[in-house]
Amino acid sequence: MYKMTLASLAVATAFSASNAIAAVENVDSAIRQVTLYQNQAKVERSAVIELDKGEHELVFSRLPFNLDEASLQFSAEGGKGLTVLSIDSEVRSAEQHTTALLRDLQQQIHLQQGQLQQAQDQLATVENQFSLLQLLQQGSLNGERDNSALPASHPELSFDQFKQLQKFSRTNYTELAAEKRLVAARIDEEQRKLDRLQQEYQNSGGDRGLIQRIVRVQVQAADKGKQALNLTYNVGNSGWQPQYQLDYNSDKNRLDLQYGAQIQQNSNEDWNQVKLILSSARPMDVGAAPELSPWVIDFYQPPQVQLQMAAPTAAMMRSKSMMAEEGMDMKLEQAAPQQAVIESGVVASSFEIPGTVNVMSGKEKQNVVISRNEQPASAEYAFYPEYQDQILLTVSGKNNQDYPLLGGNLRTAYDGKIIGSGYLPTLLPGEEFKQLVGEDQTVSVKVEPVKRFEESSGLINKSKVIRVETAYTLQNNRQQAVEIMVYDRIPQAANKEIVVNVAEPNLKNVTIDDNGRYQQKITLAPNAKQTVKKVFTVQYPQDKQIEGL
């Protein structure tokens, strides 16, 4: 009875120990959703697995080695309870790349190495033929019979046979030399192709792409059943940048503002058929609030010099200065607060791209459309005489969306034709903007030479008068009338002894500010032209000089 009890106990202990060993389950997961920020991405993987009751080790393999371990999150949904015991990860070397780009480059390198080897074999064949030709020449001329190069009964060469041998050698040598040059050139070309592929392979990650991460999750299943697993993590080397296209329709006087994104990722894993969400949230560094030190004002106290001490040398002064600076740096470094990264949700917006998309690691940047907004436009044709001899088209609109438009590159189009590029600043909801579209070539500008006259006046209080005349002829080459706003300026006197008088334009017909900048509206009839003039005089004492004119 005692022996039976011990045996039963041993069996029970062994059975319990076997149950305590967690069953290893390799999880075949797929990326279903990616949230892309401007400098990183949140990747969400999912899988469905059948688990027995008990403890299990779930292994997610072939993950990016540079994922943020602190961002790892695991969750499960199922009919039975699942308790997460632990989660960890480690880096391992794999036999195959996870990204299509590196796999393709690896295959191309292998094929190119074969092409290079084939060319090198061809060169070896040509060189071998050269050697055989030389042996034939030497054997024929020296009458050698050894090594079976020539038959034992081979007679001495006659003059005609010698000439035939000479012709044969020349012809074959010429052909072999030409073939050798071609093969050598081919080897050089194949080597250059191989070098380019290997360089592209290294630039795209190279063998570092074989370094992958596995994540192990220890779980306890309360009962047998299916579980829907979810694993999320953050990766760097990913992001998106806003970009815009503004199209102005001159017939309808409307603008179409397209809000898009340029996305790219180099996370060392491909995002195939994923749901893509773009987020305008930006991680920010936070820490302890700065502490202001007291600001003390006191009377100047000259440094006290101790005459009994020898004056320090320059080397000593430099040494003390360096010690003081090092001590200061050390204190600042010790006082630096620990920093954490959070997501700012004050003005953050998320944009879900319709359908599913493919974003390959290491590939060129690709563009997606976020939204489009069509609205009435307020167009203005502007002329800045002092800056260019062109008529510029500007349009005004506003952000009609309920989310901010982040600053980004802008392309402008006039009636569907791209004519300019620039930058659109960040616009809050409802904020208005005025954007330069580009040059309107239907209105031409002819610049007249600047005229400048000087004269003196006054008998007692002599003064000098300078008269300046500028003129620009605007030609409307379209079939419709057009209004042009001229933005110009007249000089302002900084001294009461300097007097500026404006002859043209009539200041009553323009809008002018306190700094002499004015706006003048010009209406040009169809196919009509008009000369815009600016005429003014500057009078000042003759015995003085002026600047700025």
Short mmCIF file of N, CA and C in Angstrom, two decimals, residues 2 39 77 92 102-103 120 128 167-168 176 196 205 245 254 291 309 343 359 423 426 429 433 443 479:
data_model
loop_
_atom_site.label_atom_id
_atom_site.label_comp_id
_atom_site.label_asym_id
_atom_site.label_seq_id
_atom_site.Cartn_x
_atom_site.Cartn_y
_atom_site.Cartn_z
N TYR A 2 1.91 1.22 0.74
CA TYR A 2 2.84 2.35 0.80
C TYR A 2 3.51 2.56 -0.55
N ASN A 39 5.97 60.81 -38.35
CA ASN A 39 7.34 60.30 -38.21
C ASN A 39 7.40 58.89 -37.63
N GLU A 77 -9.73 38.22 -28.04
CA GLU A 77 -11.19 38.17 -27.92
C GLU A 77 -11.65 36.76 -28.25
N ARG A 92 16.51 37.80 -33.68
CA ARG A 92 17.11 36.61 -34.27
C ARG A 92 17.45 36.87 -35.73
N LEU A 102 13.76 43.61 -50.78
CA LEU A 102 15.04 42.96 -50.50
C LEU A 102 15.09 41.56 -51.10
N ARG A 103 13.96 40.86 -51.11
CA ARG A 103 13.94 39.54 -51.75
C ARG A 103 14.21 39.67 -53.24
N GLN A 120 32.92 35.53 -67.44
CA GLN A 120 34.29 35.16 -67.05
C GLN A 120 34.68 33.80 -67.62
N ASN A 128 42.16 30.22 -73.43
CA ASN A 128 42.63 28.86 -73.68
C ASN A 128 42.88 28.64 -75.17
N LYS A 167 48.95 32.57 -92.35
CA LYS A 167 47.62 33.14 -92.62
C LYS A 167 46.61 32.62 -91.61
N PHE A 168 46.68 31.32 -91.33
CA PHE A 168 45.76 30.72 -90.36
C PHE A 168 45.93 31.36 -88.97
N LEU A 176 40.29 35.98 -82.32
CA LEU A 176 40.33 35.75 -80.86
C LEU A 176 40.56 37.05 -80.10
N ARG A 196 25.96 48.02 -58.81
CA ARG A 196 24.79 48.87 -58.59
C ARG A 196 23.73 48.12 -57.78
N GLY A 205 18.91 48.30 -46.74
CA GLY A 205 18.97 47.55 -45.50
C GLY A 205 19.93 46.38 -45.55
N GLN A 245 -3.08 70.39 -53.96
CA GLN A 245 -3.17 70.88 -55.33
C GLN A 245 -4.37 71.80 -55.42
N ARG A 254 -14.17 79.35 -59.69
CA ARG A 254 -14.20 78.46 -58.54
C ARG A 254 -12.83 77.82 -58.39
N GLU A 291 12.13 75.80 -14.11
CA GLU A 291 12.10 76.57 -12.86
C GLU A 291 12.95 77.82 -13.05
N MET A 309 49.46 87.17 -3.81
CA MET A 309 49.54 85.96 -4.62
C MET A 309 50.13 86.29 -5.97
N GLU A 343 1.15 61.63 -27.02
CA GLU A 343 0.48 62.02 -28.24
C GLU A 343 -0.38 63.22 -27.96
N VAL A 359 1.67 49.29 -49.12
CA VAL A 359 2.80 50.20 -48.90
C VAL A 359 4.02 49.33 -48.65
N TYR A 423 4.02 76.65 -51.20
CA TYR A 423 3.77 76.08 -49.87
C TYR A 423 2.48 76.68 -49.31
N THR A 426 -0.31 76.22 -42.51
CA THR A 426 -1.37 75.57 -41.74
C THR A 426 -2.59 76.47 -41.64
N PRO A 429 -9.73 75.46 -39.07
CA PRO A 429 -11.08 75.44 -39.67
C PRO A 429 -11.66 76.86 -39.76
N PHE A 433 -7.52 82.19 -46.69
CA PHE A 433 -6.17 82.22 -47.24
C PHE A 433 -6.19 82.93 -48.58
N VAL A 443 -2.28 88.55 -70.27
CA VAL A 443 -2.06 90.00 -70.16
C VAL A 443 -0.55 90.23 -70.15
N GLN A 479 -10.49 87.96 -74.75
CA GLN A 479 -11.74 88.48 -75.30
C GLN A 479 -12.67 89.02 -74.22
#
